[in-house]
PDB file of C-alpha atoms in Angstrom:
ATOM      1  CA  UNK A 843     -29.379  17.835  24.461  1.00 48.00           C
ATOM      2  CA  UNK A 844     -27.738  18.636  21.152  1.00 54.00           C
ATOM      3  CA  UNK A 845     -23.944  18.337  21.220  1.00 59.00           C
ATOM      4  CA  UNK A 846     -21.961  21.405  20.080  1.00 71.00           C
ATOM      5  CA  UNK A 847     -20.569  21.261  16.556  1.00 80.00           C
ATOM      6  CA  UNK A 848     -16.815  21.022  16.058  1.00 84.00           C
ATOM      7  CA  UNK A 849     -14.928  24.043  14.844  1.00 86.00           C
ATOM      8  CA  UNK A 850     -12.751  23.654  11.750  1.00 82.00           C
ATOM      9  CA  UNK A 851      -9.602  23.607  13.911  1.00 83.00           C
ATOM     10  CA  UNK A 852     -11.039  20.950  16.241  1.00 83.00           C
ATOM     11  CA  UNK A 853     -11.974  18.749  13.303  1.00 79.00           C
ATOM     12  CA  UNK A 854      -8.461  19.087  11.852  1.00 79.00           C
ATOM     13  CA  UNK A 855      -6.975  18.072  15.220  1.00 77.00           C
ATOM     14  CA  UNK A 856      -8.841  14.778  14.849  1.00 77.00           C
ATOM     15  CA  UNK A 857      -8.080  14.295  11.149  1.00 75.00           C
ATOM     16  CA  UNK A 858      -5.337  11.656  11.528  1.00 69.00           C
ATOM     17  CA  UNK A 859      -7.312   9.535  13.969  1.00 70.00           C
ATOM     18  CA  UNK A 860     -10.455   9.938  11.839  1.00 72.00           C
ATOM     19  CA  UNK A 861      -8.925   8.489   8.655  1.00 68.00           C
ATOM     20  CA  UNK A 862      -7.341   5.647  10.655  1.00 64.00           C
ATOM     21  CA  UNK A 863     -10.664   4.750  12.293  1.00 67.00           C
ATOM     22  CA  UNK A 864      -9.303   5.352  15.800  1.00 68.00           C
ATOM     23  CA  UNK A 865     -11.963   7.768  17.090  1.00 75.00           C
ATOM     24  CA  UNK A 866     -14.790   6.893  19.431  1.00 82.00           C
ATOM     25  CA  UNK A 867     -18.202   6.606  17.748  1.00 84.00           C
ATOM     26  CA  UNK A 868     -19.222   9.994  19.145  1.00 83.00           C
ATOM     27  CA  UNK A 869     -16.068  11.724  17.941  1.00 84.00           C
ATOM     28  CA  UNK A 870     -16.332  10.115  14.497  1.00 84.00           C
ATOM     29  CA  UNK A 871     -19.957  11.231  14.168  1.00 86.00           C
ATOM     30  CA  UNK A 872     -18.983  14.769  15.139  1.00 86.00           C
ATOM     31  CA  UNK A 873     -16.228  14.890  12.504  1.00 82.00           C
ATOM     32  CA  UNK A 874     -18.608  13.534   9.849  1.00 85.00           C
ATOM     33  CA  UNK A 875     -21.184  16.168  10.798  1.00 86.00           C
ATOM     34  CA  UNK A 876     -18.533  18.893  10.508  1.00 83.00           C
ATOM     35  CA  UNK A 877     -17.389  17.668   7.078  1.00 84.00           C
ATOM     36  CA  UNK A 878     -20.963  17.776   5.850  1.00 83.00           C
ATOM     37  CA  UNK A 879     -21.527  21.370   6.911  1.00 86.00           C
ATOM     38  CA  UNK A 880     -18.142  23.145   6.790  1.00 85.00           C
ATOM     39  CA  UNK A 881     -17.319  25.002   3.569  1.00 83.00           C
ATOM     40  CA  UNK A 882     -13.571  25.250   4.271  1.00 84.00           C
ATOM     41  CA  UNK A 883     -10.994  22.965   2.641  1.00 80.00           C
ATOM     42  CA  UNK A 884     -10.309  19.574   4.244  1.00 74.00           C
ATOM     43  CA  UNK A 885      -7.452  18.556   1.970  1.00 72.00           C
ATOM     44  CA  UNK A 886      -5.524  17.118   4.931  1.00 68.00           C
ATOM     45  CA  UNK A 887      -8.179  14.463   5.456  1.00 68.00           C
ATOM     46  CA  UNK A 888      -8.197  13.568   1.754  1.00 66.00           C
ATOM     47  CA  UNK A 889      -4.392  13.241   1.736  1.00 61.00           C
ATOM     48  CA  UNK A 890      -4.252  11.173   4.922  1.00 57.00           C
ATOM     49  CA  UNK A 891      -7.063   8.965   3.667  1.00 57.00           C
ATOM     50  CA  UNK A 892      -4.927   7.856   0.712  1.00 55.00           C
ATOM     51  CA  UNK A 893      -1.890   6.748   2.726  1.00 52.00           C
ATOM     52  CA  UNK A 894      -2.881   3.222   3.756  1.00 47.00           C
ATOM     53  CA  UNK A 895      -4.488   2.230   0.402  1.00 55.00           C
ATOM     54  CA  UNK A 896      -1.387   3.509  -1.393  1.00 53.00           C
ATOM     55  CA  UNK A 897       0.881   1.414   0.808  1.00 49.00           C
ATOM     56  CA  UNK A 898      -1.192  -1.708   0.195  1.00 49.00           C
ATOM     57  CA  UNK A 899      -1.307  -1.050  -3.562  1.00 54.00           C
ATOM     58  CA  UNK A 900       2.466  -0.614  -3.648  1.00 49.00           C
ATOM     59  CA  UNK A 901       2.959  -3.877  -1.797  1.00 48.00           C
ATOM     60  CA  UNK A 902       0.656  -5.792  -4.137  1.00 49.00           C
ATOM     61  CA  UNK A 903       2.484  -4.385  -7.177  1.00 51.00           C
ATOM     62  CA  UNK A 904       5.396  -6.699  -6.400  1.00 48.00           C
ATOM     63  CA  UNK A 905       5.284  -9.666  -8.787  1.00 44.00           C
ATOM     64  CA  UNK A 906       7.267 -12.117  -6.664  1.00 49.00           C
ATOM     65  CA  UNK A 907       5.220 -13.071  -3.646  1.00 47.00           C
ATOM     66  CA  UNK A 908       7.249 -14.355  -0.715  1.00 52.00           C
ATOM     67  CA  UNK A 909       5.835 -16.074   2.340  1.00 54.00           C
ATOM     68  CA  UNK A 910       6.316 -13.846   5.393  1.00 53.00           C
ATOM     69  CA  UNK A 911       8.264 -15.594   8.165  1.00 58.00           C
ATOM     70  CA  UNK A 912       6.182 -17.051  10.966  1.00 60.00           C
ATOM     71  CA  UNK A 913       8.158 -14.971  13.480  1.00 62.00           C
ATOM     72  CA  UNK A 914       6.879 -11.743  11.907  1.00 56.00           C
ATOM     73  CA  UNK A 915       3.269 -12.836  12.241  1.00 59.00           C
ATOM     74  CA  UNK A 916       3.861 -13.889  15.872  1.00 64.00           C
ATOM     75  CA  UNK A 917       5.430 -10.519  16.738  1.00 64.00           C
ATOM     76  CA  UNK A 918       2.587  -8.629  15.082  1.00 59.00           C
ATOM     77  CA  UNK A 919      -0.114 -10.634  16.822  1.00 63.00           C
ATOM     78  CA  UNK A 920       1.651 -10.327  20.192  1.00 67.00           C
ATOM     79  CA  UNK A 921       1.954  -6.554  19.804  1.00 66.00           C
ATOM     80  CA  UNK A 922      -1.700  -6.244  18.814  1.00 62.00           C
ATOM     81  CA  UNK A 923      -2.797  -8.394  21.765  1.00 65.00           C
ATOM     82  CA  UNK A 924      -0.696  -6.322  24.170  1.00 66.00           C
ATOM     83  CA  UNK A 925      -2.198  -3.121  22.802  1.00 60.00           C
ATOM     84  CA  UNK A 926      -5.715  -4.468  23.274  1.00 58.00           C
ATOM     85  CA  UNK A 927      -4.926  -5.672  26.820  1.00 61.00           C
ATOM     86  CA  UNK A 928      -3.574  -2.229  27.720  1.00 61.00           C
ATOM     87  CA  UNK A 929      -6.791  -0.669  26.510  1.00 54.00           C
ATOM     88  CA  UNK A 930      -8.907  -3.124  28.491  1.00 55.00           C
ATOM     89  CA  UNK A 931      -6.976  -2.785  31.767  1.00 54.00           C
ATOM     90  CA  UNK A 932      -6.520   1.017  31.739  1.00 50.00           C
ATOM     91  CA  UNK A 933      -8.100   2.673  34.796  1.00 53.00           C
ATOM     92  CA  UNK A 934     -11.658   3.672  34.108  1.00 48.00           C
ATOM     93  CA  UNK A 935     -12.314   7.404  34.079  1.00 50.00           C
ATOM     94  CA  UNK A 936     -15.128   8.859  36.131  1.00 48.00           C
ATOM     95  CA  UNK A 937     -18.121   9.256  33.862  1.00 47.00           C
ATOM     96  CA  UNK A 938     -21.695  10.297  34.158  1.00 45.00           C
ATOM     97  CA  UNK A 939     -24.390   7.598  34.556  1.00 49.00           C
ATOM     98  CA  UNK A 940     -25.060   5.654  31.361  1.00 49.00           C
ATOM     99  CA  UNK A 941     -28.546   7.092  31.013  1.00 46.00           C
ATOM    100  CA  UNK A 942     -27.322  10.675  31.022  1.00 49.00           C
ATOM    101  CA  UNK A 943     -26.209  12.288  27.734  1.00 49.00           C
ATOM    102  CA  UNK A 944     -22.446  12.676  27.377  1.00 46.00           C
ATOM    103  CA  UNK A 945     -21.219  15.992  26.006  1.00 51.00           C
ATOM    104  CA  UNK A 946     -18.564  16.012  23.287  1.00 50.00           C
ATOM    105  CA  UNK A 947     -15.161  16.477  24.984  1.00 53.00           C
ATOM    106  CA  UNK A 948     -13.592  19.891  24.951  1.00 56.00           C
ATOM    107  CA  UNK A 949     -10.275  20.659  23.226  1.00 57.00           C
ATOM    108  CA  UNK A 950      -8.442  20.381  26.572  1.00 60.00           C
ATOM    109  CA  UNK A 951     -10.087  17.030  27.335  1.00 58.00           C
ATOM    110  CA  UNK A 952      -9.277  15.705  23.868  1.00 53.00           C
ATOM    111  CA  UNK A 953      -5.635  16.740  24.275  1.00 56.00           C
ATOM    112  CA  UNK A 954      -5.403  14.895  27.592  1.00 57.00           C
ATOM    113  CA  UNK A 955      -7.087  11.803  26.178  1.00 53.00           C
ATOM    114  CA  UNK A 956      -4.919  11.882  23.071  1.00 51.00           C
ATOM    115  CA  UNK A 957      -1.799  11.603  25.209  1.00 51.00           C
ATOM    116  CA  UNK A 958      -3.095   8.302  26.573  1.00 49.00           C
ATOM    117  CA  UNK A 959      -4.800   6.888  23.477  1.00 48.00           C
ATOM    118  CA  UNK A 960      -2.983   8.088  20.375  1.00 49.00           C
ATOM    119  CA  UNK A 961      -0.816   5.459  18.839  1.00 50.00           C
ATOM    120  CA  UNK A 962       2.853   6.195  18.215  1.00 52.00           C
ATOM    121  CA  UNK A 963       4.210   6.256  14.633  1.00 50.00           C
ATOM    122  CA  UNK A 964       5.968   2.952  15.344  1.00 52.00           C
ATOM    123  CA  UNK A 965       2.717   1.335  16.470  1.00 56.00           C
ATOM    124  CA  UNK A 966       0.913   2.562  13.355  1.00 52.00           C
ATOM    125  CA  UNK A 967       3.760   1.248  11.201  1.00 54.00           C
ATOM    126  CA  UNK A 968       3.411  -2.095  12.966  1.00 55.00           C
ATOM    127  CA  UNK A 969      -0.329  -2.176  12.354  1.00 57.00           C
ATOM    128  CA  UNK A 970       0.120  -1.291   8.689  1.00 55.00           C
ATOM    129  CA  UNK A 971       2.747  -4.048   8.480  1.00 57.00           C
ATOM    130  CA  UNK A 972       0.197  -6.430   9.961  1.00 58.00           C
ATOM    131  CA  UNK A 973      -2.330  -5.526   7.277  1.00 58.00           C
ATOM    132  CA  UNK A 974       0.265  -5.952   4.545  1.00 57.00           C
ATOM    133  CA  UNK A 975       1.460  -9.257   5.999  1.00 60.00           C
ATOM    134  CA  UNK A 976      -2.100 -10.575   5.971  1.00 57.00           C
ATOM    135  CA  UNK A 977      -2.633  -9.432   2.380  1.00 57.00           C
ATOM    136  CA  UNK A 978       0.670 -10.888   1.195  1.00 59.00           C
ATOM    137  CA  UNK A 979       0.082 -14.137   3.094  1.00 57.00           C
ATOM    138  CA  UNK A 980      -3.301 -14.511   1.434  1.00 60.00           C
ATOM    139  CA  UNK A 981      -1.870 -13.807  -2.011  1.00 59.00           C
ATOM    140  CA  UNK A 982       0.972 -16.233  -1.375  1.00 59.00           C
ATOM    141  CA  UNK A 983      -1.489 -18.930  -0.304  1.00 61.00           C
ATOM    142  CA  UNK A 984      -3.521 -18.404  -3.474  1.00 61.00           C
ATOM    143  CA  UNK A 985      -0.343 -18.572  -5.560  1.00 66.00           C
ATOM    144  CA  UNK A 986       0.750 -21.827  -3.925  1.00 67.00           C
ATOM    145  CA  UNK A 987      -2.724 -23.291  -4.331  1.00 71.00           C
ATOM    146  CA  UNK A 988      -2.665 -22.443  -8.050  1.00 72.00           C
ATOM    147  CA  UNK A 989       0.716 -24.145  -8.423  1.00 75.00           C
ATOM    148  CA  UNK A 990      -0.568 -27.247  -6.620  1.00 77.00           C
ATOM    149  CA  UNK A 991      -3.644 -27.338  -8.850  1.00 79.00           C
ATOM    150  CA  UNK A 992      -1.458 -27.119 -11.963  1.00 81.00           C
ATOM    151  CA  UNK A 993       0.861 -29.859 -10.698  1.00 81.00           C
ATOM    152  CA  UNK A 994      -2.153 -32.055  -9.995  1.00 84.00           C
ATOM    153  CA  UNK A 995      -3.554 -31.344 -13.458  1.00 88.00           C
ATOM    154  CA  UNK A 996      -0.296 -32.332 -15.167  1.00 86.00           C
ATOM    155  CA  UNK A 997       0.031 -35.444 -12.991  1.00 86.00           C
ATOM    156  CA  UNK A 998      -3.390 -36.559 -14.208  1.00 90.00           C
ATOM    157  CA  UNK A 999      -2.361 -35.926 -17.825  1.00 90.00           C
ATOM    158  CA  UNK A1000       0.840 -37.962 -17.342  1.00 90.00           C
ATOM    159  CA  UNK A1001      -1.138 -40.766 -15.689  1.00 90.00           C
ATOM    160  CA  UNK A1002      -3.313 -40.990 -18.820  1.00 92.00           C
ATOM    161  CA  UNK A1003      -0.179 -41.298 -20.988  1.00 91.00           C
ATOM    162  CA  UNK A1004       1.310 -43.964 -18.714  1.00 90.00           C
ATOM    163  CA  UNK A1005      -1.934 -45.914 -18.825  1.00 90.00           C
ATOM    164  CA  UNK A1006      -1.981 -45.788 -22.642  1.00 91.00           C
ATOM    165  CA  UNK A1007       1.726 -46.629 -22.853  1.00 89.00           C
ATOM    166  CA  UNK A1008       1.287 -49.730 -20.733  1.00 88.00           C
ATOM    167  CA  UNK A1009      -0.987 -51.369 -23.306  1.00 90.00           C
ATOM    168  CA  UNK A1010       0.407 -54.097 -25.629  1.00 90.00           C
ATOM    169  CA  UNK A1011       2.348 -52.751 -28.652  1.00 88.00           C
ATOM    170  CA  UNK A1012       1.959 -49.122 -27.519  1.00 92.00           C
ATOM    171  CA  UNK A1013       4.583 -46.704 -28.802  1.00 93.00           C
ATOM    172  CA  UNK A1014       5.998 -43.774 -26.860  1.00 92.00           C
ATOM    173  CA  UNK A1015       7.064 -40.286 -27.856  1.00 93.00           C
ATOM    174  CA  UNK A1016       8.918 -37.480 -26.096  1.00 94.00           C
ATOM    175  CA  UNK A1017       7.811 -34.063 -27.322  1.00 95.00           C
ATOM    176  CA  UNK A1018      10.761 -31.660 -27.215  1.00 94.00           C
ATOM    177  CA  UNK A1019      10.591 -27.862 -27.317  1.00 94.00           C
ATOM    178  CA  UNK A1020      11.408 -26.446 -30.721  1.00 95.00           C
ATOM    179  CA  UNK A1021      13.700 -23.450 -31.285  1.00 94.00           C
ATOM    180  CA  UNK A1022      12.128 -20.161 -30.201  1.00 94.00           C
ATOM    181  CA  UNK A1023       9.062 -21.873 -28.745  1.00 95.00           C
ATOM    182  CA  UNK A1024       7.898 -22.981 -25.309  1.00 94.00           C
ATOM    183  CA  UNK A1025       6.303 -26.201 -24.132  1.00 94.00           C
ATOM    184  CA  UNK A1026       7.167 -29.855 -23.627  1.00 93.00           C
ATOM    185  CA  UNK A1027       5.396 -33.143 -23.078  1.00 93.00           C
ATOM    186  CA  UNK A1028       5.153 -36.873 -23.562  1.00 94.00           C
ATOM    187  CA  UNK A1029       2.782 -39.120 -25.460  1.00 94.00           C
ATOM    188  CA  UNK A1030       1.779 -42.711 -26.093  1.00 94.00           C
ATOM    189  CA  UNK A1031       0.470 -44.141 -29.363  1.00 95.00           C
ATOM    190  CA  UNK A1032      -2.392 -46.577 -28.803  1.00 95.00           C
ATOM    191  CA  UNK A1033      -3.291 -49.629 -30.886  1.00 93.00           C
ATOM    192  CA  UNK A1034      -5.749 -47.625 -33.037  1.00 95.00           C
ATOM    193  CA  UNK A1035      -3.070 -45.036 -33.879  1.00 96.00           C
ATOM    194  CA  UNK A1036      -4.484 -42.325 -31.607  1.00 97.00           C
ATOM    195  CA  UNK A1037      -1.963 -40.446 -29.493  1.00 97.00           C
ATOM    196  CA  UNK A1038      -2.523 -39.629 -25.812  1.00 96.00           C
ATOM    197  CA  UNK A1039      -0.644 -36.406 -25.018  1.00 96.00           C
ATOM    198  CA  UNK A1040       0.386 -34.716 -21.768  1.00 95.00           C
ATOM    199  CA  UNK A1041       1.637 -31.189 -22.491  1.00 95.00           C
ATOM    200  CA  UNK A1042       2.840 -28.390 -20.239  1.00 94.00           C
ATOM    201  CA  UNK A1043       4.354 -24.869 -20.337  1.00 94.00           C
ATOM    202  CA  UNK A1044       2.413 -23.980 -23.485  1.00 96.00           C
ATOM    203  CA  UNK A1045       1.417 -20.390 -24.202  1.00 96.00           C
ATOM    204  CA  UNK A1046      -2.297 -19.815 -23.627  1.00 96.00           C
ATOM    205  CA  UNK A1047      -4.386 -19.514 -26.768  1.00 97.00           C
ATOM    206  CA  UNK A1048      -6.401 -16.357 -27.456  1.00 96.00           C
ATOM    207  CA  UNK A1049      -8.994 -15.285 -29.984  1.00 95.00           C
ATOM    208  CA  UNK A1050      -9.300 -17.886 -32.747  1.00 96.00           C
ATOM    209  CA  UNK A1051      -5.928 -19.465 -32.003  1.00 97.00           C
ATOM    210  CA  UNK A1052      -5.711 -23.240 -31.704  1.00 97.00           C
ATOM    211  CA  UNK A1053      -3.028 -25.828 -31.195  1.00 98.00           C
ATOM    212  CA  UNK A1054      -3.094 -28.618 -33.781  1.00 97.00           C
ATOM    213  CA  UNK A1055      -1.653 -32.107 -33.376  1.00 97.00           C
ATOM    214  CA  UNK A1056      -0.119 -33.686 -36.476  1.00 97.00           C
ATOM    215  CA  UNK A1057       1.034 -37.180 -37.375  1.00 96.00           C
ATOM    216  CA  UNK A1058       3.682 -36.871 -40.089  1.00 96.00           C
ATOM    217  CA  UNK A1059       4.696 -39.929 -42.059  1.00 94.00           C
ATOM    218  CA  UNK A1060       7.281 -39.083 -44.705  1.00 90.00           C
ATOM    219  CA  UNK A1061       6.265 -35.653 -45.984  1.00 89.00           C
ATOM    220  CA  UNK A1062       2.554 -36.121 -45.366  1.00 93.00           C
ATOM    221  CA  UNK A1063       1.203 -34.277 -42.275  1.00 95.00           C
ATOM    222  CA  UNK A1064      -2.259 -35.320 -41.096  1.00 96.00           C
ATOM    223  CA  UNK A1065      -4.307 -33.152 -38.751  1.00 97.00           C
ATOM    224  CA  UNK A1066      -5.375 -35.432 -35.883  1.00 97.00           C
ATOM    225  CA  UNK A1067      -7.000 -32.853 -33.650  1.00 97.00           C
ATOM    226  CA  UNK A1068      -7.203 -29.229 -32.539  1.00 98.00           C
ATOM    227  CA  UNK A1069      -7.263 -28.007 -28.961  1.00 97.00           C
ATOM    228  CA  UNK A1070      -6.986 -24.839 -26.902  1.00 97.00           C
ATOM    229  CA  UNK A1071      -4.884 -24.129 -23.821  1.00 97.00           C
ATOM    230  CA  UNK A1072      -5.753 -21.943 -20.818  1.00 95.00           C
ATOM    231  CA  UNK A1073      -3.452 -19.846 -18.649  1.00 92.00           C
ATOM    232  CA  UNK A1074      -2.140 -22.914 -16.811  1.00 91.00           C
ATOM    233  CA  UNK A1075      -0.268 -23.952 -19.967  1.00 93.00           C
ATOM    234  CA  UNK A1076      -1.219 -27.590 -19.296  1.00 93.00           C
ATOM    235  CA  UNK A1077      -3.251 -29.820 -21.586  1.00 95.00           C
ATOM    236  CA  UNK A1078      -4.206 -33.475 -21.725  1.00 95.00           C
ATOM    237  CA  UNK A1079      -5.369 -34.407 -25.211  1.00 97.00           C
ATOM    238  CA  UNK A1080      -6.131 -37.576 -27.169  1.00 97.00           C
ATOM    239  CA  UNK A1081      -5.921 -37.320 -30.955  1.00 97.00           C
ATOM    240  CA  UNK A1082      -8.093 -38.984 -33.540  1.00 96.00           C
ATOM    241  CA  UNK A1083      -7.255 -42.552 -34.557  1.00 96.00           C
ATOM    242  CA  UNK A1084      -5.103 -43.012 -37.636  1.00 93.00           C
ATOM    243  CA  UNK A1085      -1.963 -44.505 -39.131  1.00 93.00           C
ATOM    244  CA  UNK A1086       0.857 -43.808 -36.664  1.00 95.00           C
ATOM    245  CA  UNK A1087       3.701 -46.253 -37.339  1.00 95.00           C
ATOM    246  CA  UNK A1088       7.060 -46.477 -35.619  1.00 94.00           C
ATOM    247  CA  UNK A1089       9.157 -43.509 -36.762  1.00 94.00           C
ATOM    248  CA  UNK A1090       6.175 -41.245 -37.393  1.00 95.00           C
ATOM    249  CA  UNK A1091       6.700 -37.680 -36.203  1.00 96.00           C
ATOM    250  CA  UNK A1092       4.179 -36.328 -33.700  1.00 96.00           C
ATOM    251  CA  UNK A1093       4.143 -32.536 -33.819  1.00 97.00           C
ATOM    252  CA  UNK A1094       2.059 -29.760 -32.285  1.00 97.00           C
ATOM    253  CA  UNK A1095       1.745 -26.393 -34.025  1.00 97.00           C
ATOM    254  CA  UNK A1096       0.140 -23.133 -32.942  1.00 97.00           C
ATOM    255  CA  UNK A1097      -2.314 -22.082 -35.637  1.00 97.00           C
ATOM    256  CA  UNK A1098      -4.266 -18.884 -36.153  1.00 96.00           C
ATOM    257  CA  UNK A1099      -7.419 -20.984 -36.358  1.00 95.00           C
ATOM    258  CA  UNK A1100      -8.535 -24.600 -36.076  1.00 96.00           C
ATOM    259  CA  UNK A1101      -9.202 -26.968 -38.969  1.00 95.00           C
ATOM    260  CA  UNK A1102      -6.084 -26.528 -41.102  1.00 94.00           C
ATOM    261  CA  UNK A1103      -5.243 -29.378 -43.497  1.00 94.00           C
ATOM    262  CA  UNK A1104      -1.556 -28.418 -43.537  1.00 94.00           C
ATOM    263  CA  UNK A1105       0.614 -26.743 -40.894  1.00 95.00           C
ATOM    264  CA  UNK A1106       0.709 -22.964 -41.257  1.00 95.00           C
ATOM    265  CA  UNK A1107       1.930 -21.936 -37.796  1.00 95.00           C
ATOM    266  CA  UNK A1108       5.185 -22.676 -35.988  1.00 96.00           C
ATOM    267  CA  UNK A1109       5.969 -26.141 -34.657  1.00 96.00           C
ATOM    268  CA  UNK A1110       5.931 -25.812 -30.869  1.00 97.00           C
ATOM    269  CA  UNK A1111       6.898 -29.328 -29.773  1.00 96.00           C
ATOM    270  CA  UNK A1112       7.716 -32.476 -31.728  1.00 96.00           C
ATOM    271  CA  UNK A1113       8.974 -36.031 -31.245  1.00 95.00           C
ATOM    272  CA  UNK A1114       9.217 -39.397 -32.976  1.00 95.00           C
ATOM    273  CA  UNK A1115       7.117 -42.423 -32.151  1.00 94.00           C
ATOM    274  CA  UNK A1116       9.413 -45.104 -30.730  1.00 92.00           C
ATOM    275  CA  UNK A1117       8.856 -48.833 -30.771  1.00 86.00           C
ATOM    276  CA  UNK A1118       7.781 -50.493 -27.513  1.00 76.00           C
ATOM    277  CA  UNK A1119      10.613 -52.046 -25.516  1.00 68.00           C
ATOM    278  CA  UNK A1120      11.087 -55.784 -26.061  1.00 67.00           C
ATOM    279  CA  UNK A1121       9.291 -57.947 -23.540  1.00 59.00           C
ATOM    280  CA  UNK A1122      11.482 -59.672 -20.979  1.00 53.00           C
ATOM    281  CA  UNK A1123      11.485 -63.393 -20.410  1.00 49.00           C
TER     282      UNK A1123
END
């Protein structure tokens, strides 16, 4: 038997529950069928349908992600579980045998059922809060994971410098941030004059940009290697071998392109190669 179509007023009565996905499958199908055949305006459904996405978008627009307290998650989960248990344990209504077709409920029946089933504004706010808490928790976890990955990346870069600095006659250098720039790092000059660098907090390169490492002895800068930096701002880099005596300046500039034979961009970080400490004993 074909179920009667909903009137426009009946469909509008179910609008809020429809956009929140709280209708039974039969009711939802009836509303969809009405929307596909009714020529009247259904602006209410369009407006209600944008509420939850707008709330989530507004929450994600915050730049500082904060871990939600564990107590909030526990309260949300407990409330959700209680709501589900209430639904499961509610007295069963007398229904026709499963094999028989079930007619779409009348307006009076829907009103009676709505009094039992419709969720209060507080409950809907709690459920929306649960969605937002899950989204924020996931974003926070991703943010923390990214920070851990960056810390691990810089630790590996520092380990390479320490390894190079532990070799006989190795020189060390601390690369300090220059005025108006960002970045810092350390380095070790190996026996062949190459410099192992561990750099962090650098601005990411874009387009043809390149960082260039220079060894400057007197007034003679020598390009010992170009490199790029991603959004992490961290870079481990070993320069070309060359003449890098005690007192030589190790500098890194940000150039418009790689391959310069003289610095053209600003000096980002710089330091002076220091002699190895005297051996004890």
